[in-house]
């Protein structure tokens, strides 16, 4: 069986003081990586700061014989966190964008602050850390990045409009970076995890949480963070010991003569075809998307080369 090892690699895990990130950090160190354990040590809804949170995970790793250092900056200051990894370990190979907070509220009660806090930490935080790590990964011709999305982003969830938007934004960021990073061996994948943590302790029953250990998400993240993984731009649902890959599905097209106009009534006639997904396919790139429209419209639809 192929062994998944991280020897000689430097991993940065954001929000690694609790929950999923803590589990990743410990597992990475156990597989040979040097780990920068980042955590602001704040409150679940944002705000606050406690450097002992990251340090406690470092202490656990070191006492188990691993190598780790603590960093207490916010992901909003991503450059400082990456610099800290470079200062401690001289390079950065793996970045797990994991830090997160929640500000749930029904949309009609959601304040601008609820929206902004979520976007600052999740989407902008991941942007800041990734932007700082990116040139180092490109230059060394090696990088593994994991973004943390959520089922709330993929499917929507009541009371989480802010979080859903930011989480699917992270998937969009990952998809563009997967394309830009591929030629430099910088691979970018996304997970939508489910696990017991302080973010889920109030929304799921105790007996369910008991089964959903963070350690049941970690093996996927280990694999995506390793040299063994050669895939990029993929999205996975993971939790409770299950791992599944998600992709887009496009229904068979309902097509009209592009040289004339068509009416909503004509479209309505074919509405059930769109809803049925009979004869569907799975576009994976913008080129796949354009190909269908171009074919029906009788034009060569493609992006100008970059
Ligand atoms: P958690 O609350 O146990 O861990 C998140 C950590 O991020 C905390 O230790 C917190 O101090 C840290 N953090 C918060 N803001 C930070 C900042 N600005 N800078 C640095 N660190 C910061 O939560 P959990 O569940 O382990 O969440 C990890 C990630 O997984 C989050 O992105 C969350 O949105 C995502 N997620 C979790 C799910 C679950 O079922 N637990 C479901 C879907 C997504």
mmCIF file of C-alpha atoms and ligand atoms in Angstrom:
data_model
loop_
_atom_site.group_PDB
_atom_site.id
_atom_site.type_symbol
_atom_site.label_atom_id
_atom_site.label_comp_id
_atom_site.label_asym_id
_atom_site.label_seq_id
_atom_site.Cartn_x
_atom_site.Cartn_y
_atom_site.Cartn_z
ATOM 1 C CA UNK A 1 0.000 0.000 0.000
ATOM 2 C CA UNK A 2 1.330 3.474 -0.904
ATOM 3 C CA UNK A 3 2.342 5.336 2.238
ATOM 4 C CA UNK A 4 1.297 8.982 2.414
ATOM 5 C CA UNK A 5 4.191 10.878 3.967
ATOM 6 C CA UNK A 6 4.953 14.559 4.453
ATOM 7 C CA UNK A 7 8.616 14.280 5.439
ATOM 8 C CA UNK A 8 10.567 17.473 4.804
ATOM 9 C CA UNK A 9 7.410 19.426 4.015
ATOM 10 C CA UNK A 10 6.324 22.572 5.838
ATOM 11 C CA UNK A 11 2.592 22.866 6.445
ATOM 12 C CA UNK A 12 0.629 25.914 7.528
ATOM 13 C CA UNK A 13 -2.782 25.199 8.988
ATOM 14 C CA UNK A 14 -4.920 28.236 9.783
ATOM 15 C CA UNK A 15 -7.356 28.020 12.686
ATOM 16 C CA UNK A 16 -5.488 24.969 13.958
ATOM 17 C CA UNK A 17 -6.138 25.598 17.651
ATOM 18 C CA UNK A 18 -9.433 23.702 17.718
ATOM 19 C CA UNK A 19 -11.645 21.283 15.850
ATOM 20 C CA UNK A 20 -10.656 20.236 12.342
ATOM 21 C CA UNK A 21 -7.484 22.328 12.097
ATOM 22 C CA UNK A 22 -6.082 20.876 15.331
ATOM 23 C CA UNK A 23 -6.663 17.373 14.006
ATOM 24 C CA UNK A 24 -4.938 18.194 10.679
ATOM 25 C CA UNK A 25 -1.955 19.816 12.401
ATOM 26 C CA UNK A 26 -1.376 16.813 14.657
ATOM 27 C CA UNK A 27 -1.756 14.338 11.777
ATOM 28 C CA UNK A 28 0.596 16.332 9.512
ATOM 29 C CA UNK A 29 3.280 16.367 12.193
ATOM 30 C CA UNK A 30 2.816 12.644 12.811
ATOM 31 C CA UNK A 31 3.432 12.070 9.067
ATOM 32 C CA UNK A 32 6.711 14.002 9.131
ATOM 33 C CA UNK A 33 5.756 17.615 8.306
ATOM 34 C CA UNK A 34 6.932 20.660 10.209
ATOM 35 C CA UNK A 35 3.734 22.490 11.100
ATOM 36 C CA UNK A 36 2.973 26.131 11.687
ATOM 37 C CA UNK A 37 -0.070 26.060 13.939
ATOM 38 C CA UNK A 38 -1.951 29.302 13.345
ATOM 39 C CA UNK A 39 -4.876 30.337 15.519
ATOM 40 C CA UNK A 40 -6.111 33.698 16.670
ATOM 41 C CA UNK A 41 -7.672 32.053 19.713
ATOM 42 C CA UNK A 42 -10.814 34.114 19.308
ATOM 43 C CA UNK A 43 -14.506 33.541 19.901
ATOM 44 C CA UNK A 44 -16.679 31.353 17.665
ATOM 45 C CA UNK A 45 -18.538 34.461 16.427
ATOM 46 C CA UNK A 46 -15.286 36.421 15.842
ATOM 47 C CA UNK A 47 -13.397 38.859 18.070
ATOM 48 C CA UNK A 48 -11.052 38.089 20.978
ATOM 49 C CA UNK A 49 -7.523 36.725 20.931
ATOM 50 C CA UNK A 50 -5.657 34.100 22.962
ATOM 51 C CA UNK A 51 -2.151 32.979 21.940
ATOM 52 C CA UNK A 52 -2.273 29.982 24.294
ATOM 53 C CA UNK A 53 -4.750 28.241 21.933
ATOM 54 C CA UNK A 54 -2.193 27.705 19.136
ATOM 55 C CA UNK A 55 0.573 27.039 21.672
ATOM 56 C CA UNK A 56 -1.421 24.225 23.316
ATOM 57 C CA UNK A 57 -1.562 22.332 19.980
ATOM 58 C CA UNK A 58 2.161 22.911 19.418
ATOM 59 C CA UNK A 59 2.823 21.491 22.893
ATOM 60 C CA UNK A 60 0.785 18.387 22.015
ATOM 61 C CA UNK A 61 2.707 17.907 18.763
ATOM 62 C CA UNK A 62 6.111 18.426 20.342
ATOM 63 C CA UNK A 63 5.368 16.079 23.231
ATOM 64 C CA UNK A 64 4.403 13.416 20.660
ATOM 65 C CA UNK A 65 7.845 13.885 19.030
ATOM 66 C CA UNK A 66 6.763 16.163 16.160
ATOM 67 C CA UNK A 67 7.949 19.582 15.009
ATOM 68 C CA UNK A 68 5.677 22.622 15.213
ATOM 69 C CA UNK A 69 5.609 26.331 15.974
ATOM 70 C CA UNK A 70 2.741 28.573 17.035
ATOM 71 C CA UNK A 71 1.403 31.711 15.384
ATOM 72 C CA UNK A 72 -1.401 33.845 16.826
ATOM 73 C CA UNK A 73 -2.089 36.274 13.973
ATOM 74 C CA UNK A 74 -5.450 36.648 12.307
ATOM 75 C CA UNK A 75 -5.778 35.268 8.787
ATOM 76 C CA UNK A 76 -6.706 38.834 7.891
ATOM 77 C CA UNK A 77 -2.948 39.434 8.265
ATOM 78 C CA UNK A 78 -2.061 36.469 6.068
ATOM 79 C CA UNK A 79 1.345 37.846 5.121
ATOM 80 C CA UNK A 80 2.507 37.739 8.753
ATOM 81 C CA UNK A 81 1.464 34.116 9.120
ATOM 82 C CA UNK A 82 3.322 32.989 6.001
ATOM 83 C CA UNK A 83 6.359 34.996 7.115
ATOM 84 C CA UNK A 84 6.207 33.195 10.438
ATOM 85 C CA UNK A 85 6.285 29.813 8.632
ATOM 86 C CA UNK A 86 9.297 30.983 6.604
ATOM 87 C CA UNK A 87 11.054 32.338 9.711
ATOM 88 C CA UNK A 88 10.578 29.077 11.611
ATOM 89 C CA UNK A 89 11.029 26.507 8.860
ATOM 90 C CA UNK A 90 12.462 28.269 5.786
ATOM 91 C CA UNK A 91 9.771 27.285 3.267
ATOM 92 C CA UNK A 92 6.080 26.576 2.812
ATOM 93 C CA UNK A 93 4.731 23.554 0.927
ATOM 94 C CA UNK A 94 1.233 23.014 2.266
ATOM 95 C CA UNK A 95 -1.478 25.515 3.127
ATOM 96 C CA UNK A 96 -4.762 24.511 4.673
ATOM 97 C CA UNK A 97 -7.187 27.444 4.724
ATOM 98 C CA UNK A 98 -9.338 26.345 7.618
ATOM 99 C CA UNK A 99 -9.850 29.259 10.065
ATOM 100 C CA UNK A 100 -13.476 30.152 10.492
ATOM 101 C CA UNK A 101 -16.157 31.866 12.533
ATOM 102 C CA UNK A 102 -19.951 31.983 12.352
ATOM 103 C CA UNK A 103 -22.430 34.883 12.489
ATOM 104 C CA UNK A 104 -25.720 33.147 11.761
ATOM 105 C CA UNK A 105 -28.860 35.255 11.318
ATOM 106 C CA UNK A 106 -31.878 35.088 9.039
ATOM 107 C CA UNK A 107 -31.191 37.355 6.088
ATOM 108 C CA UNK A 108 -33.822 39.911 7.102
ATOM 109 C CA UNK A 109 -32.026 40.295 10.447
ATOM 110 C CA UNK A 110 -28.441 40.073 9.174
ATOM 111 C CA UNK A 111 -26.379 43.186 9.848
ATOM 112 C CA UNK A 112 -23.660 44.513 7.598
ATOM 113 C CA UNK A 113 -21.211 43.607 10.347
ATOM 114 C CA UNK A 114 -22.437 39.963 10.282
ATOM 115 C CA UNK A 115 -21.767 39.914 6.535
ATOM 116 C CA UNK A 116 -18.405 41.656 6.732
ATOM 117 C CA UNK A 117 -16.931 39.614 9.602
ATOM 118 C CA UNK A 118 -17.643 36.375 7.733
ATOM 119 C CA UNK A 119 -16.154 37.646 4.489
ATOM 120 C CA UNK A 120 -13.115 39.130 6.237
ATOM 121 C CA UNK A 121 -12.224 35.864 7.975
ATOM 122 C CA UNK A 122 -13.257 33.193 5.461
ATOM 123 C CA UNK A 123 -12.853 34.622 1.970
ATOM 124 C CA UNK A 124 -10.513 37.546 2.478
ATOM 125 C CA UNK A 125 -8.529 35.652 5.145
ATOM 126 C CA UNK A 126 -7.910 32.738 2.770
ATOM 127 C CA UNK A 127 -7.054 35.222 0.015
ATOM 128 C CA UNK A 128 -4.492 37.003 2.225
ATOM 129 C CA UNK A 129 -2.744 33.832 3.386
ATOM 130 C CA UNK A 130 -2.815 32.221 -0.059
ATOM 131 C CA UNK A 131 -1.548 35.321 -1.809
ATOM 132 C CA UNK A 132 1.440 35.417 0.552
ATOM 133 C CA UNK A 133 2.200 31.690 0.116
ATOM 134 C CA UNK A 134 1.621 31.596 -3.659
ATOM 135 C CA UNK A 135 4.904 33.094 -4.963
ATOM 136 C CA UNK A 136 6.945 30.742 -2.749
ATOM 137 C CA UNK A 137 5.054 27.700 -4.014
ATOM 138 C CA UNK A 138 5.354 28.825 -7.637
ATOM 139 C CA UNK A 139 9.067 29.509 -7.280
ATOM 140 C CA UNK A 140 9.813 26.098 -5.759
ATOM 141 C CA UNK A 141 7.529 24.285 -8.233
ATOM 142 C CA UNK A 142 5.568 22.621 -5.464
ATOM 143 C CA UNK A 143 2.508 23.433 -3.410
ATOM 144 C CA UNK A 144 -0.609 21.838 -2.033
ATOM 145 C CA UNK A 145 -3.518 24.065 -0.970
ATOM 146 C CA UNK A 146 -6.839 23.051 0.524
ATOM 147 C CA UNK A 147 -9.766 25.451 0.808
ATOM 148 C CA UNK A 148 -12.549 24.816 3.274
ATOM 149 C CA UNK A 149 -15.991 25.357 1.805
ATOM 150 C CA UNK A 150 -19.226 24.063 3.295
ATOM 151 C CA UNK A 151 -22.433 22.337 2.343
ATOM 152 C CA UNK A 152 -24.041 25.632 3.352
ATOM 153 C CA UNK A 153 -22.246 27.237 0.409
ATOM 154 C CA UNK A 154 -22.968 24.461 -2.069
ATOM 155 C CA UNK A 155 -26.626 24.001 -1.170
ATOM 156 C CA UNK A 156 -27.547 27.090 0.864
ATOM 157 C CA UNK A 157 -28.691 27.016 4.486
ATOM 158 C CA UNK A 158 -31.225 29.000 6.446
ATOM 159 C CA UNK A 159 -29.614 31.725 8.538
ATOM 160 C CA UNK A 160 -26.242 31.461 6.793
ATOM 161 C CA UNK A 161 -26.452 33.770 3.761
ATOM 162 C CA UNK A 162 -23.183 35.457 4.743
ATOM 163 C CA UNK A 163 -21.380 32.159 5.388
ATOM 164 C CA UNK A 164 -22.868 30.434 2.309
ATOM 165 C CA UNK A 165 -21.688 33.247 0.035
ATOM 166 C CA UNK A 166 -18.167 33.297 1.480
ATOM 167 C CA UNK A 167 -17.839 29.505 1.450
ATOM 168 C CA UNK A 168 -18.824 29.153 -2.203
ATOM 169 C CA UNK A 169 -16.552 32.112 -2.916
ATOM 170 C CA UNK A 170 -13.695 30.000 -1.573
ATOM 171 C CA UNK A 171 -14.569 27.264 -4.053
ATOM 172 C CA UNK A 172 -14.501 29.795 -6.908
ATOM 173 C CA UNK A 173 -11.118 31.052 -5.701
ATOM 174 C CA UNK A 174 -9.831 27.469 -5.590
ATOM 175 C CA UNK A 175 -11.039 26.747 -9.128
ATOM 176 C CA UNK A 176 -9.215 29.726 -10.608
ATOM 177 C CA UNK A 177 -6.051 28.982 -8.605
ATOM 178 C CA UNK A 178 -6.164 25.315 -9.659
ATOM 179 C CA UNK A 179 -5.930 26.474 -13.280
ATOM 180 C CA UNK A 180 -3.206 29.054 -12.599
ATOM 181 C CA UNK A 181 -1.157 26.774 -10.323
ATOM 182 C CA UNK A 182 -1.183 23.546 -12.329
ATOM 183 C CA UNK A 183 1.875 24.288 -14.498
ATOM 184 C CA UNK A 184 3.928 25.017 -11.341
ATOM 185 C CA UNK A 185 2.752 21.877 -9.539
ATOM 186 C CA UNK A 186 0.679 23.951 -7.122
ATOM 187 C CA UNK A 187 -2.511 21.939 -6.683
ATOM 188 C CA UNK A 188 -5.639 23.396 -5.113
ATOM 189 C CA UNK A 189 -8.608 21.376 -3.897
ATOM 190 C CA UNK A 190 -11.653 22.133 -1.767
ATOM 191 C CA UNK A 191 -13.470 20.266 0.974
ATOM 192 C CA UNK A 192 -16.952 20.670 2.404
ATOM 193 C CA UNK A 193 -16.517 18.935 5.771
ATOM 194 C CA UNK A 194 -18.912 17.922 8.517
ATOM 195 C CA UNK A 195 -17.516 17.416 12.007
ATOM 196 C CA UNK A 196 -18.202 17.983 15.663
ATOM 197 C CA UNK A 197 -16.638 21.271 16.750
ATOM 198 C CA UNK A 198 -17.568 24.396 18.588
ATOM 199 C CA UNK A 199 -19.074 25.680 15.318
ATOM 200 C CA UNK A 200 -21.505 22.756 15.130
ATOM 201 C CA UNK A 201 -22.111 21.999 18.819
ATOM 202 C CA UNK A 202 -25.269 24.117 18.924
ATOM 203 C CA UNK A 203 -26.725 22.966 15.576
ATOM 204 C CA UNK A 204 -26.391 19.166 15.764
ATOM 205 C CA UNK A 205 -27.608 16.762 18.488
ATOM 206 C CA UNK A 206 -25.035 15.360 20.948
ATOM 207 C CA UNK A 207 -25.360 11.734 19.779
ATOM 208 C CA UNK A 208 -24.735 12.790 16.168
ATOM 209 C CA UNK A 209 -21.737 14.908 17.159
ATOM 210 C CA UNK A 210 -20.258 11.937 19.018
ATOM 211 C CA UNK A 211 -19.911 10.108 15.675
ATOM 212 C CA UNK A 212 -18.617 13.042 13.643
ATOM 213 C CA UNK A 213 -15.080 13.212 14.948
ATOM 214 C CA UNK A 214 -12.761 15.706 13.189
ATOM 215 C CA UNK A 215 -10.297 12.812 12.789
ATOM 216 C CA UNK A 216 -12.727 11.332 10.240
ATOM 217 C CA UNK A 217 -12.122 14.311 7.932
ATOM 218 C CA UNK A 218 -8.347 14.403 8.360
ATOM 219 C CA UNK A 219 -7.295 11.467 6.090
ATOM 220 C CA UNK A 220 -8.678 13.253 3.010
ATOM 221 C CA UNK A 221 -6.841 16.444 3.918
ATOM 222 C CA UNK A 222 -3.627 14.466 4.497
ATOM 223 C CA UNK A 223 -3.922 12.932 1.049
ATOM 224 C CA UNK A 224 -4.720 16.246 -0.683
ATOM 225 C CA UNK A 225 -1.767 17.837 1.127
ATOM 226 C CA UNK A 226 0.694 15.193 -0.001
ATOM 227 C CA UNK A 227 2.872 14.628 -3.041
ATOM 228 C CA UNK A 228 0.833 11.476 -3.657
ATOM 229 C CA UNK A 229 -2.089 13.679 -4.698
ATOM 230 C CA UNK A 230 -1.877 14.749 -8.339
ATOM 231 C CA UNK A 231 -5.470 16.006 -8.680
ATOM 232 C CA UNK A 232 -6.459 19.640 -8.637
ATOM 233 C CA UNK A 233 -9.633 21.705 -8.807
ATOM 234 C CA UNK A 234 -11.742 19.079 -7.102
ATOM 235 C CA UNK A 235 -14.445 19.404 -4.457
ATOM 236 C CA UNK A 236 -15.172 16.765 -1.820
ATOM 237 C CA UNK A 237 -17.844 16.212 0.797
ATOM 238 C CA UNK A 238 -16.305 14.558 3.824
ATOM 239 C CA UNK A 239 -17.382 13.598 7.327
ATOM 240 C CA UNK A 240 -18.176 10.704 9.639
ATOM 241 C CA UNK A 241 -15.866 8.422 7.651
ATOM 242 C CA UNK A 242 -17.442 9.166 4.234
ATOM 243 C CA UNK A 243 -15.593 10.849 1.387
ATOM 244 C CA UNK A 244 -17.360 11.747 -1.863
ATOM 245 C CA UNK A 245 -16.488 13.937 -4.831
ATOM 246 C CA UNK A 246 -18.890 16.577 -6.136
ATOM 247 C CA UNK A 247 -19.122 17.939 -9.701
ATOM 248 C CA UNK A 248 -21.449 19.996 -11.851
ATOM 249 C CA UNK A 249 -24.220 18.400 -13.855
ATOM 250 C CA UNK A 250 -25.695 20.148 -16.923
ATOM 251 C CA UNK A 251 -29.044 19.131 -18.325
ATOM 252 C CA UNK A 252 -29.510 18.366 -21.992
ATOM 253 C CA UNK A 253 -29.842 21.733 -23.705
ATOM 254 C CA UNK A 254 -33.120 23.120 -24.925
ATOM 255 C CA UNK A 255 -31.972 24.959 -28.043
ATOM 256 C CA UNK A 256 -33.673 27.509 -30.274
ATOM 257 C CA UNK A 257 -32.731 29.036 -33.598
ATOM 258 C CA UNK A 258 -30.166 31.746 -32.682
ATOM 259 C CA UNK A 259 -31.005 33.826 -35.764
ATOM 260 C CA UNK A 260 -34.486 34.603 -34.425
ATOM 261 C CA UNK A 261 -35.848 35.224 -30.931
ATOM 262 C CA UNK A 262 -37.591 32.737 -28.699
ATOM 263 C CA UNK A 263 -40.350 33.328 -26.206
ATOM 264 C CA UNK A 264 -40.710 32.315 -22.553
ATOM 265 C CA UNK A 265 -43.789 30.323 -23.628
ATOM 266 C CA UNK A 266 -41.654 28.243 -26.012
ATOM 267 C CA UNK A 267 -39.167 27.682 -23.227
ATOM 268 C CA UNK A 268 -41.969 26.648 -20.904
ATOM 269 C CA UNK A 269 -42.946 23.926 -23.387
ATOM 270 C CA UNK A 270 -39.496 22.357 -22.823
ATOM 271 C CA UNK A 271 -39.171 23.171 -19.128
ATOM 272 C CA UNK A 272 -39.537 19.524 -18.105
ATOM 273 C CA UNK A 273 -36.476 18.634 -20.244
ATOM 274 C CA UNK A 274 -34.357 21.056 -18.212
ATOM 275 C CA UNK A 275 -35.754 19.696 -14.974
ATOM 276 C CA UNK A 276 -35.288 16.017 -15.833
ATOM 277 C CA UNK A 277 -31.505 15.946 -16.422
ATOM 278 C CA UNK A 278 -32.076 13.134 -18.897
ATOM 279 C CA UNK A 279 -29.089 13.088 -21.263
ATOM 280 C CA UNK A 280 -27.087 15.340 -18.928
ATOM 281 C CA UNK A 281 -23.316 15.781 -18.981
ATOM 282 C CA UNK A 282 -20.664 17.051 -16.546
ATOM 283 C CA UNK A 283 -18.822 20.128 -17.797
ATOM 284 C CA UNK A 284 -15.543 20.613 -15.958
ATOM 285 C CA UNK A 285 -14.068 23.710 -17.597
ATOM 286 C CA UNK A 286 -15.147 27.016 -19.101
ATOM 287 C CA UNK A 287 -14.207 25.462 -22.464
ATOM 288 C CA UNK A 288 -16.750 22.665 -21.833
ATOM 289 C CA UNK A 289 -19.332 25.281 -20.945
ATOM 290 C CA UNK A 290 -18.648 27.377 -24.048
ATOM 291 C CA UNK A 291 -18.544 24.322 -26.326
ATOM 292 C CA UNK A 292 -22.224 23.571 -25.837
ATOM 293 C CA UNK A 293 -23.364 27.137 -26.440
ATOM 294 C CA UNK A 294 -20.974 27.566 -29.368
ATOM 295 C CA UNK A 295 -22.189 24.341 -30.951
ATOM 296 C CA UNK A 296 -25.827 25.400 -30.764
ATOM 297 C CA UNK A 297 -25.142 28.956 -31.859
ATOM 298 C CA UNK A 298 -22.865 27.789 -34.689
ATOM 299 C CA UNK A 299 -19.908 29.880 -33.531
ATOM 300 C CA UNK A 300 -16.425 29.039 -32.262
ATOM 301 C CA UNK A 301 -16.769 30.310 -28.712
ATOM 302 C CA UNK A 302 -13.458 30.424 -26.852
ATOM 303 C CA UNK A 303 -11.526 32.663 -24.495
ATOM 304 C CA UNK A 304 -8.649 34.699 -25.867
ATOM 305 C CA UNK A 305 -5.329 33.018 -24.870
ATOM 306 C CA UNK A 306 -3.704 34.595 -21.739
HETATM 307 P P1 LIG B 1 -13.532 25.566 15.218
HETATM 308 O O1 LIG B 1 -14.219 26.756 15.779
HETATM 309 O O2 LIG B 1 -13.328 24.397 16.110
HETATM 310 O O3 LIG B 1 -12.124 25.968 14.621
HETATM 311 C C1 LIG B 1 -11.933 27.146 13.895
HETATM 312 C C2 LIG B 1 -10.683 27.823 14.413
HETATM 313 O O4 LIG B 1 -10.418 28.988 13.626
HETATM 314 C C3 LIG B 1 -10.802 28.288 15.869
HETATM 315 O O5 LIG B 1 -9.774 27.707 16.647
HETATM 316 C C4 LIG B 1 -10.654 29.802 15.774
HETATM 317 O O6 LIG B 1 -9.967 30.384 16.884
HETATM 318 C C5 LIG B 1 -9.884 29.966 14.490
HETATM 319 N N1 LIG B 1 -10.042 31.299 13.931
HETATM 320 C C6 LIG B 1 -11.180 32.010 13.840
HETATM 321 N N2 LIG B 1 -10.941 33.208 13.273
HETATM 322 C C7 LIG B 1 -9.612 33.248 12.999
HETATM 323 C C8 LIG B 1 -8.779 34.213 12.416
HETATM 324 N N3 LIG B 1 -9.256 35.396 12.000
HETATM 325 N N4 LIG B 1 -7.465 33.936 12.269
HETATM 326 C C9 LIG B 1 -6.960 32.745 12.682
HETATM 327 N N5 LIG B 1 -7.727 31.787 13.287
HETATM 328 C C10 LIG B 1 -9.036 32.037 13.436
HETATM 329 O O7 LIG B 1 -14.366 25.127 13.911
HETATM 330 P P2 LIG B 1 -14.230 23.901 12.889
HETATM 331 O O8 LIG B 1 -15.555 23.269 12.784
HETATM 332 O O9 LIG B 1 -13.050 23.072 13.174
HETATM 333 O O10 LIG B 1 -14.051 24.718 11.526
HETATM 334 C C11 LIG B 1 -12.935 24.629 10.674
HETATM 335 C C12 LIG B 1 -13.361 25.067 9.285
HETATM 336 O O11 LIG B 1 -14.285 24.131 8.746
HETATM 337 C C13 LIG B 1 -14.068 26.429 9.230
HETATM 338 O O12 LIG B 1 -13.653 27.111 8.073
HETATM 339 C C14 LIG B 1 -15.530 26.059 9.108
HETATM 340 O O13 LIG B 1 -16.284 27.084 8.510
HETATM 341 C C15 LIG B 1 -15.426 24.820 8.246
HETATM 342 N N6 LIG B 1 -16.574 23.950 8.308
HETATM 343 C C16 LIG B 1 -16.826 23.206 9.401
HETATM 344 C C17 LIG B 1 -17.912 22.376 9.432
HETATM 345 C C18 LIG B 1 -18.178 21.484 10.564
HETATM 346 O O14 LIG B 1 -19.113 20.645 10.453
HETATM 347 N N7 LIG B 1 -17.431 21.566 11.665
HETATM 348 C C19 LIG B 1 -18.888 22.342 8.340
HETATM 349 C C20 LIG B 1 -18.484 23.094 7.179
HETATM 350 C C21 LIG B 1 -17.373 23.890 7.200
#
